[in-house]
Every structure is written in structure tokens, then in C-alpha cells.
Amino acid sequence: MALVSADSRIAELLTELHQLIKQTQEERSRSEHNLVNIQKTHERMQTENKISPYYRTKLRGLYTTAKADAEAECNILRKALDKIAEIKSLLEERRIAAKIAGLYNDSEPPRKTMRRGVLMTLLQQSAMTLPLWIGKPGDKPPPLCGAIPASGDYVARPGDKVAARVKAVDGDEQWILAEVVSYSHATNKRHTLSRRRVIPLPQWKANPETDPEALFQKEQLVLALYPQTTCFYRALIHAPPQRPQDDYSVLFEDTSYADGYSPPLNVAQRYVVACKEPKKK
Amino acid sequence: MSELKDCPLQFHDFKSVDHLKVCPRYTAVLARSEDDGIGIEELDTLQLELETLLSSASRRLRVLEAETQILTDWQDKKGDRRFLKLGRDHELGAPPKHGKPKKQKLEGKAGHGPGPGPGRPKSKNLQPKIQEYEFTDDPIDVPRIPKNDAPNRFWASVEPYCADITSEEVRTLEELLKPPEDEAEHYKIPPLGKHYSQRWAQEDLLEEQKDGARAAAVADKKKGLMGPLTELDTKDVDALLKKSEAQHEQPEDGCPFGALTQRLLQALVEDSPIPDMSGKESGADGASTSPRNQNKPFSVPHTKSLESRIKEELIAQGLLESEDRPAEDSEDEVLAELRKRQAELKALSAHNRTKKHDLLRLAKEEVSRQELRQRVRMADNEVMDAFRKIMAARQKKRTPTKKEKDQAWKTLKERESILKLLDG
């Protein structure tokens, strides 16, 4: 069965990942030594208070070695992260396959609705594990990283999370969190939407330390997911994240408060998208 | 050896992430053996930790690259300066025991990449132009803003026009004026040479004779009779030619005598002139017209001199007004053209001469003014010195002494007088 092969594959990948991690650590301990050398040279140069050509050459040599080490370390780490992504996608496939299989096999109808708490945890986790974009020096953050919008002809793949504008029964339009099942195919009880009404959520987190330009800035208007719900509302950025794992701090437009805005609330990077909507009527 | 404060490097703290504290899951995984493996539920946390490690490593990489770049450029500048000083040989001023590794490093760097490349040609470019700024340039040049060269180039290009006039230049001008010794030569009109038809005929005849002589020489080699034959020189050739010409001319003209001679004879003789009859009846000077000489060809120059003598006599008698010489010239187009050109040349050279005179005069004036300006500059310096002394005195909170004041006044007055000279 597909499930079994998927399992064994996953097991394989896990082993490989383990190896990679071990390699990483070796690499890091090796480069540790060089870094200590650099540190010592710095100190000596600073105490002697002059830069001789000897020191400059030595430093240059040390820097070059450190660079090579850092590059090697980055490479292995990237490989490890890719491996994790692979495993995750396999897991995802397995989940979907299991769901479909379950539909056919099971007698009782599968739970279509989850408990709210479970859903929230799931959302939280998904937000946290959004891969962080760490570019090589000279790389620019790609589209759908942080605040960088999708390219014009981007087509959302099945399984992608998006923010979708749907019309509720009472005629009210709302942006909700949705998962793409398929692109412009109609199925009953699912929403069929034109592309304009769908905004793909970011696929990577932007790293504030390396790519601050890929983040939304203060006072920018965005659509953010209200905590503990699955709806997007208009909000103003209060503060961008400081570290890769941090959240945006946003002020939601809320007429129930005096100044029209809620107190700052934290929303993960994954659930903040640019707002294209004109002023709400 | 430069001071630490000159060093553009920032001594970053390169410490790797302490994974024991920050990445516990990572550490735990490391501790496990292969058999235990990683659990699926650990993937998320692992991912986060690996991301942290990766971001710190890539940050480190970026900083290292920036620092090496700064170091390379800085080294480049210093290295180039030494190159310039030692005439571009590869030995740097570094202490000998470090010479080799440094040389290798530099060569490695030269083979390297775009990084040192743009730094080097730029510093080489600056070197020949701005040598005196070398020492101050070093720390400032680090941000590598391209230096604005345009004003320097502009002033360099304008320099020849604004520079002071040297005595050498005045001397050159005077020499230029000296001139026209060889002018007379240029204005001489060479006399009319032999007409080209004559000359060519002459040359052709010579050629033929030479050929003939050569042929005869070939035939009579052994007999040695060549001598007289081959020594026909131009005089004989001329005579031959003239004879042949005379023979040719006679039938054309019918009368070898000049126009005036003919008219005179016509006037003196009633009947239509028959050359031999008129020759007989005149019986006058130029007896070579007697019929018995008919058969012999008349020599042309003779009739020409007869013609000119008659003309002169007629003019002296007042019977013929002296014709304008230029009548002769008007037929000679080349001569006319030549004279025109000579007139032009004369006018032009006169114009040039006046201009050169003016220039010389102005140059001399300017030289004297330059001297004055120099004196003004020196006076300026003196005034500035006096000023500085007074300022120093004032700073020390004491009034300047009478001596200083006097000196200041004196220098000021001097300067003013020079200025007046200059302007006046």
C-alpha cells in the first residue's frame, strides 16, 4: 500500500536527517577552533594598538578559512532543513491519502469539524513552523516571503493556505482562512472563488536580521488573522518582529474601542498579508 | 604600521551559537545513537533550531565577507603605494621573513576575483595624478566613493592658456619677427627657360644619338673609333636642332623677320614685299638678308636682335611709343598668375609681421605685470604674517606692541603701492 511505502520512505529520510545533523555538529566544532583563533588575534591586535602587515595577512587568512567553514556549515544546515521539508511534505501527503482512504474504508463519517481548541493549536503550530527564509549573501527574498507579494501569475497549489473573501449567508463579505483544494473547480459545499478574491499566505518567514525589507513596516495596512479565530480583519502594524520567531504586533480596526483601534495583539508572520481592499463601506 | 584608529576593520565577535543552551532538541538528537532515530513529532522543534543555527551562520558569513573585503582593499592601497615607491617591483617593504607569504597572498589575490579588481585600477589611477595627497587619502578612501576628477582635468586643460609668460616665449617671438632674409629669393621670377618643345626635342635627339653611339660601339668595339662619335655634347645637339628648326620654320612663316622689321620695310618700300627683293633694296644693316643667303636657313636669334634694335631705335626716335611691357606678359598666363600670388603673399606676410609686433609688445607688458603680481603676492604673505602676529598677541590678551603695529602698517602700505602700480 502507498501508506506503507510512505512510512518506510519517511523512516529513511529520518535516518538521513539524523546523519546530516551529526555532520553539522562536526563541522561546527571544527570551525569553532578557527573562530577562537580569530578572537585571540583580535584581542592581541587591540592590545598592541597597531596593525602590522603581519597581523593583516594572518587575519585575512583566518577570515578566509572561517568563511569557508561557515559556508560549509550553511550548506549542511540547508540540506538538513530541506530534508525536514521533504519529510513534512511526505507526511502531508500521507495525511491526505489517509483521509481519502479513510473516506472509503470507514463506516462512520469522518469528523468534518474539529474542536476549536484543536484547530487553534494546529494553526499556531503551522504558523510557528513556517520555514524561515535564510538567503545566501546576495540573495533577495523571493515572492511569498514575509511581506513580498506573490508574482502576478502565481497559481496556488492544492494544500496552500490562503486568505479568501467569501460571501456569508447574510450577504456579508469576510476574509477567511482557507485551504486550496483545487484551483477553480467547483465542489459542493466548498467555496468557489475567482482568483481576485484569494490571497496566498506567505510560504516563508522573513528573517528580520538578514532581510528586513521583506517585512511589513510600522503603520502599514494589512489583513491579519484575529487570534483564536479563522477570520482576517484589517489592521495596522504596530511593530514588526525583532527575531525570526517573533510575531507582528498589530492594531485591529475595531469600532468598539475609543480610538478605533484595538490594543496591540500578536499575530504570526504567516497570517499577515497585504491589504488590497478599498475602505470598508 | 598604522594606528588602530586608522584601521577600518570592525573587530566582530565571531562566536558560534551555543547550541547547548539555545538548541536543546538539537543537542538531544546529537546525543542519540543512530538506532533511536528522530521522532516525527520532533521535526518542528528541530526545524526551528536548525533555522536559528543557519541564520547565525549565514550572518557570520556575511560579516566575514565584508571584513575580508575591507581588509583586501586596505591591503591593496598600502601595497600599491609601496609598488609605486619601489618602481613596481614585486618586493614589498615588508620584513623579509614575511615577504614570501605576502607575495603569495597578493598573487593569489590577483588571480582572485572581481573584488580586488575594481579596487586596484582605481587606486592606480589616482596615484599618478594626486601624489601629494597619498597619505591623507588612505583612511578616507575606504568607503570608496569615486573621486570627482573633473575639476582637476578642467584646470589641467585650461593651464596652457592661463600660465605665466616666460622669457623664453618672449625670445621665441622676437626670433619669429627677425625674418624675411630669404624673402627676396621667393619673389624672384625665374626667367623663361627653354620652351618645353625645344627641350624635349633636344632630349630626344640626345637619346637617339646615345642609342646610335651604343649601336656603333657594339659594331666597332675593336676598332676604337667610338671616341669622337660618343662625345657629342649638348652644344652640337643644340646646333643640330636649331638647324632643323630653322628648316622647319621657314616654310611656315614665309618670313623670319619680326613684325616691326616687316612694317618698316613695308613703309620704306612701295611694292609688296618680296623677301629677297626687300633684302636687296634695304641693303641696310643686317646684311644677312641678301638673296644669296636665301638658300641657307636664317638663324633665328639674328632676326630677333634685328627686330629689337629696330624697335629701340624707333622708340628713341619717338616714332613708336614705348609699348607697355606687360603686353608681353599678358600673353603669359603663368606669369600673371605668379605675380598675383606674389602680391598676396606680400600682403599676408606684412599683416603677420604687424601682428607679431603687437604680440611681442603685449607679451613684454604682461611680463612686467607678472613681476608686479609676484611682488603683490609676497606682500600679501607679509601682511598675513603681520596679521597673525597681531591675532596671536590679541589672543594672549595683551595689546600688540608698537613694533608689530608699525610692521603691519608698513606691509599694508607696501602692498597698496604695488597694487597701484599694477593697476596704473
CSV table of C-alpha atoms in Angstrom, one decimal, chain A residues 17-200:
chain,number,residue,atom,x,y,z
A,17,LEU,CA,18.3,13.7,8.7
A,18,HIS,CA,20.0,12.3,11.7
A,19,GLN,CA,23.2,11.8,9.8
A,20,LEU,CA,23.1,15.3,8.5
A,21,ILE,CA,22.6,16.7,11.9
A,22,LYS,CA,25.6,14.8,13.2
A,23,GLN,CA,27.6,16.1,10.3
A,24,THR,CA,26.6,19.6,11.1
A,25,GLN,CA,27.8,19.3,14.6
A,26,GLU,CA,31.2,18.0,13.4
A,27,GLU,CA,31.5,20.9,11.0
A,28,ARG,CA,30.6,23.4,13.7
A,29,SER,CA,33.1,22.1,16.2
A,30,ARG,CA,35.8,22.3,13.6
A,31,SER,CA,35.1,25.8,12.8
A,32,GLU,CA,34.9,26.6,16.5
A,33,HIS,CA,38.6,26.3,16.7
A,34,ASN,CA,39.2,28.8,13.9
A,35,LEU,CA,36.8,31.3,15.4
A,36,VAL,CA,38.6,31.1,18.7
A,37,ASN,CA,41.8,31.9,16.8
A,38,ILE,CA,40.2,34.9,15.3
A,39,GLN,CA,39.1,36.0,18.6
A,40,LYS,CA,42.6,35.8,20.0
A,41,THR,CA,44.1,37.6,17.1
A,42,HIS,CA,41.6,40.4,17.6
A,43,GLU,CA,42.4,40.7,21.2
A,44,ARG,CA,46.1,40.8,20.5
A,45,MET,CA,45.7,43.4,17.8
A,46,GLN,CA,43.7,45.5,20.1
A,47,THR,CA,46.1,45.4,23.0
A,48,GLU,CA,49.1,46.1,20.8
A,49,ASN,CA,47.2,49.0,19.3
A,50,LYS,CA,48.7,48.8,15.9
A,51,ILE,CA,48.1,46.9,12.8
A,52,SER,CA,51.2,45.4,11.3
A,53,PRO,CA,51.2,43.8,7.9
A,54,TYR,CA,51.8,40.5,9.6
A,55,TYR,CA,48.6,40.8,11.5
A,56,ARG,CA,46.7,41.8,8.5
A,57,THR,CA,47.9,38.8,6.5
A,58,LYS,CA,47.2,36.5,9.3
A,59,LEU,CA,43.8,37.9,9.9
A,60,ARG,CA,43.0,37.6,6.2
A,61,GLY,CA,44.0,34.0,6.2
A,62,LEU,CA,41.9,33.3,9.3
A,63,TYR,CA,38.9,35.1,7.8
A,64,THR,CA,39.1,33.1,4.6
A,65,THR,CA,39.2,29.9,6.5
A,66,ALA,CA,36.3,31.0,8.7
A,67,LYS,CA,34.4,31.9,5.6
A,68,ALA,CA,34.9,28.5,4.0
A,69,ASP,CA,33.9,26.9,7.3
A,70,ALA,CA,30.8,29.0,7.6
A,71,GLU,CA,29.8,28.2,4.0
A,72,ALA,CA,30.2,24.5,4.6
A,73,GLU,CA,28.2,24.7,7.7
A,74,CYS,CA,25.4,26.6,5.9
A,75,ASN,CA,25.3,24.1,3.2
A,76,ILE,CA,24.8,21.2,5.6
A,77,LEU,CA,22.3,23.0,7.6
A,78,ARG,CA,20.4,23.9,4.4
A,79,LYS,CA,20.4,20.3,3.4
A,80,ALA,CA,19.1,19.3,6.8
A,81,LEU,CA,16.3,21.8,6.5
A,82,ASP,CA,15.4,20.6,3.1
A,83,LYS,CA,15.3,17.1,4.4
A,84,ILE,CA,12.9,18.2,7.1
A,85,ALA,CA,10.7,19.9,4.5
A,86,GLU,CA,10.7,16.7,2.4
A,87,ILE,CA,9.7,14.7,5.4
A,88,LYS,CA,6.9,17.1,6.2
A,89,SER,CA,5.5,17.1,2.7
A,90,LEU,CA,5.6,13.3,2.7
A,91,LEU,CA,3.7,13.4,6.0
A,92,GLU,CA,1.2,15.8,4.5
A,93,GLU,CA,0.6,13.6,1.5
A,94,ARG,CA,0.2,10.7,3.8
A,95,ARG,CA,-2.4,12.6,5.8
A,96,ILE,CA,-4.3,13.4,2.7
A,97,ALA,CA,-4.0,9.8,1.4
A,98,ALA,CA,-5.2,8.5,4.8
A,99,LYS,CA,-8.1,10.9,4.7
A,100,ILE,CA,-9.2,9.7,1.3
A,101,ALA,CA,-8.6,6.1,2.2
A,102,GLY,CA,-10.5,6.7,5.4
A,103,LEU,CA,-13.4,8.1,3.5
A,104,TYR,CA,-13.7,4.9,1.6
A,105,ASN,CA,-12.9,2.5,4.3
A,106,ASP,CA,-14.5,3.9,7.3
A,107,SER,CA,-18.1,3.4,8.1
A,108,GLU,CA,-18.6,6.3,10.3
A,109,PRO,CA,-18.4,9.7,8.7
A,110,PRO,CA,-15.1,11.4,9.3
A,111,ARG,CA,-15.2,14.3,11.6
A,112,LYS,CA,-15.6,17.3,9.3
A,113,THR,CA,-15.4,19.7,12.1
A,114,MET,CA,-12.7,19.9,14.6
A,115,ARG,CA,-12.9,21.2,18.1
A,116,ARG,CA,-12.0,24.8,18.3
A,117,GLY,CA,-9.1,24.3,20.6
A,118,VAL,CA,-7.5,21.7,18.4
A,119,LEU,CA,-7.9,23.9,15.4
A,120,MET,CA,-6.3,26.8,17.1
A,121,THR,CA,-3.3,24.7,18.2
A,122,LEU,CA,-3.0,23.5,14.7
A,123,LEU,CA,-3.0,27.0,13.4
A,124,GLN,CA,-0.4,28.0,15.9
A,125,GLN,CA,1.9,25.2,15.0
A,126,SER,CA,1.6,25.8,11.4
A,127,ALA,CA,2.5,29.4,12.0
A,128,MET,CA,5.5,28.5,14.0
A,129,THR,CA,6.8,26.0,11.6
A,130,LEU,CA,6.6,28.2,8.6
A,131,PRO,CA,10.1,27.8,7.2
A,132,LEU,CA,12.3,30.8,7.7
A,133,TRP,CA,13.9,32.3,4.6
A,134,ILE,CA,17.7,32.5,5.1
A,135,GLY,CA,19.2,33.6,1.9
A,136,LYS,CA,22.8,33.3,0.9
A,137,PRO,CA,24.6,36.6,0.8
A,138,GLY,CA,23.4,38.4,-2.2
A,139,ASP,CA,20.1,36.6,-2.4
A,140,LYS,CA,16.9,38.6,-2.4
A,141,PRO,CA,13.9,37.2,-0.6
A,142,PRO,CA,11.6,35.6,-3.1
A,143,PRO,CA,7.9,36.3,-3.6
A,144,LEU,CA,5.7,35.0,-0.8
A,145,CYS,CA,8.4,35.5,1.8
A,146,GLY,CA,7.1,37.7,4.5
A,147,ALA,CA,5.7,40.9,3.0
A,148,ILE,CA,6.9,40.3,-0.5
A,149,PRO,CA,3.8,39.7,-2.6
A,150,ALA,CA,3.2,36.8,-4.9
A,151,SER,CA,4.3,37.2,-8.5
A,152,GLY,CA,1.4,38.2,-10.9
A,153,ASP,CA,0.9,34.8,-12.3
A,154,TYR,CA,1.3,32.7,-9.2
A,155,VAL,CA,-1.1,29.9,-9.0
A,156,ALA,CA,-1.9,28.5,-5.6
A,157,ARG,CA,-1.3,24.8,-5.3
A,158,PRO,CA,-3.6,22.4,-3.5
A,159,GLY,CA,-2.8,22.4,0.1
A,160,ASP,CA,-1.7,26.0,0.2
A,161,LYS,CA,-3.2,28.2,2.8
A,162,VAL,CA,-4.9,31.3,1.6
A,163,ALA,CA,-6.9,34.2,2.8
A,164,ALA,CA,-10.2,34.1,0.9
A,165,ARG,CA,-13.0,36.5,0.6
A,166,VAL,CA,-16.3,34.7,0.8
A,167,LYS,CA,-19.8,35.8,1.0
A,168,ALA,CA,-21.6,34.6,4.0
A,169,VAL,CA,-25.2,33.7,4.0
A,170,ASP,CA,-26.3,37.1,5.2
A,171,GLY,CA,-24.6,38.8,2.3
A,172,ASP,CA,-21.6,40.0,4.4
A,173,GLU,CA,-18.2,39.6,2.9
A,174,GLN,CA,-15.4,38.3,5.0
A,175,TRP,CA,-11.9,37.2,4.6
A,176,ILE,CA,-11.3,33.8,6.0
A,177,LEU,CA,-8.5,31.3,6.3
A,178,ALA,CA,-8.9,28.6,3.7
A,179,GLU,CA,-7.0,25.8,2.2
A,180,VAL,CA,-6.9,25.4,-1.5
A,181,VAL,CA,-8.4,22.2,-2.6
A,182,SER,CA,-8.2,22.8,-6.2
A,183,TYR,CA,-7.9,25.7,-8.5
A,184,SER,CA,-11.2,26.9,-9.8
A,185,HIS,CA,-13.0,23.7,-9.6
A,186,ALA,CA,-16.4,23.6,-8.1
A,187,THR,CA,-17.4,21.1,-5.4
A,188,ASN,CA,-20.4,21.2,-3.4
A,189,LYS,CA,-20.3,22.9,0.0
A,190,ARG,CA,-16.9,24.3,-0.9
A,191,HIS,CA,-16.5,27.9,-1.9
A,192,THR,CA,-15.6,28.6,-5.5
A,193,LEU,CA,-13.9,31.9,-5.8
A,194,SER,CA,-12.3,33.9,-8.5
A,195,ARG,CA,-8.6,34.5,-8.2
A,196,ARG,CA,-9.1,38.1,-7.2
A,197,ARG,CA,-10.6,37.1,-4.0
A,198,VAL,CA,-7.9,34.8,-2.9
A,199,ILE,CA,-4.6,35.9,-1.4
A,200,PRO,CA,-2.0,33.3,-0.9
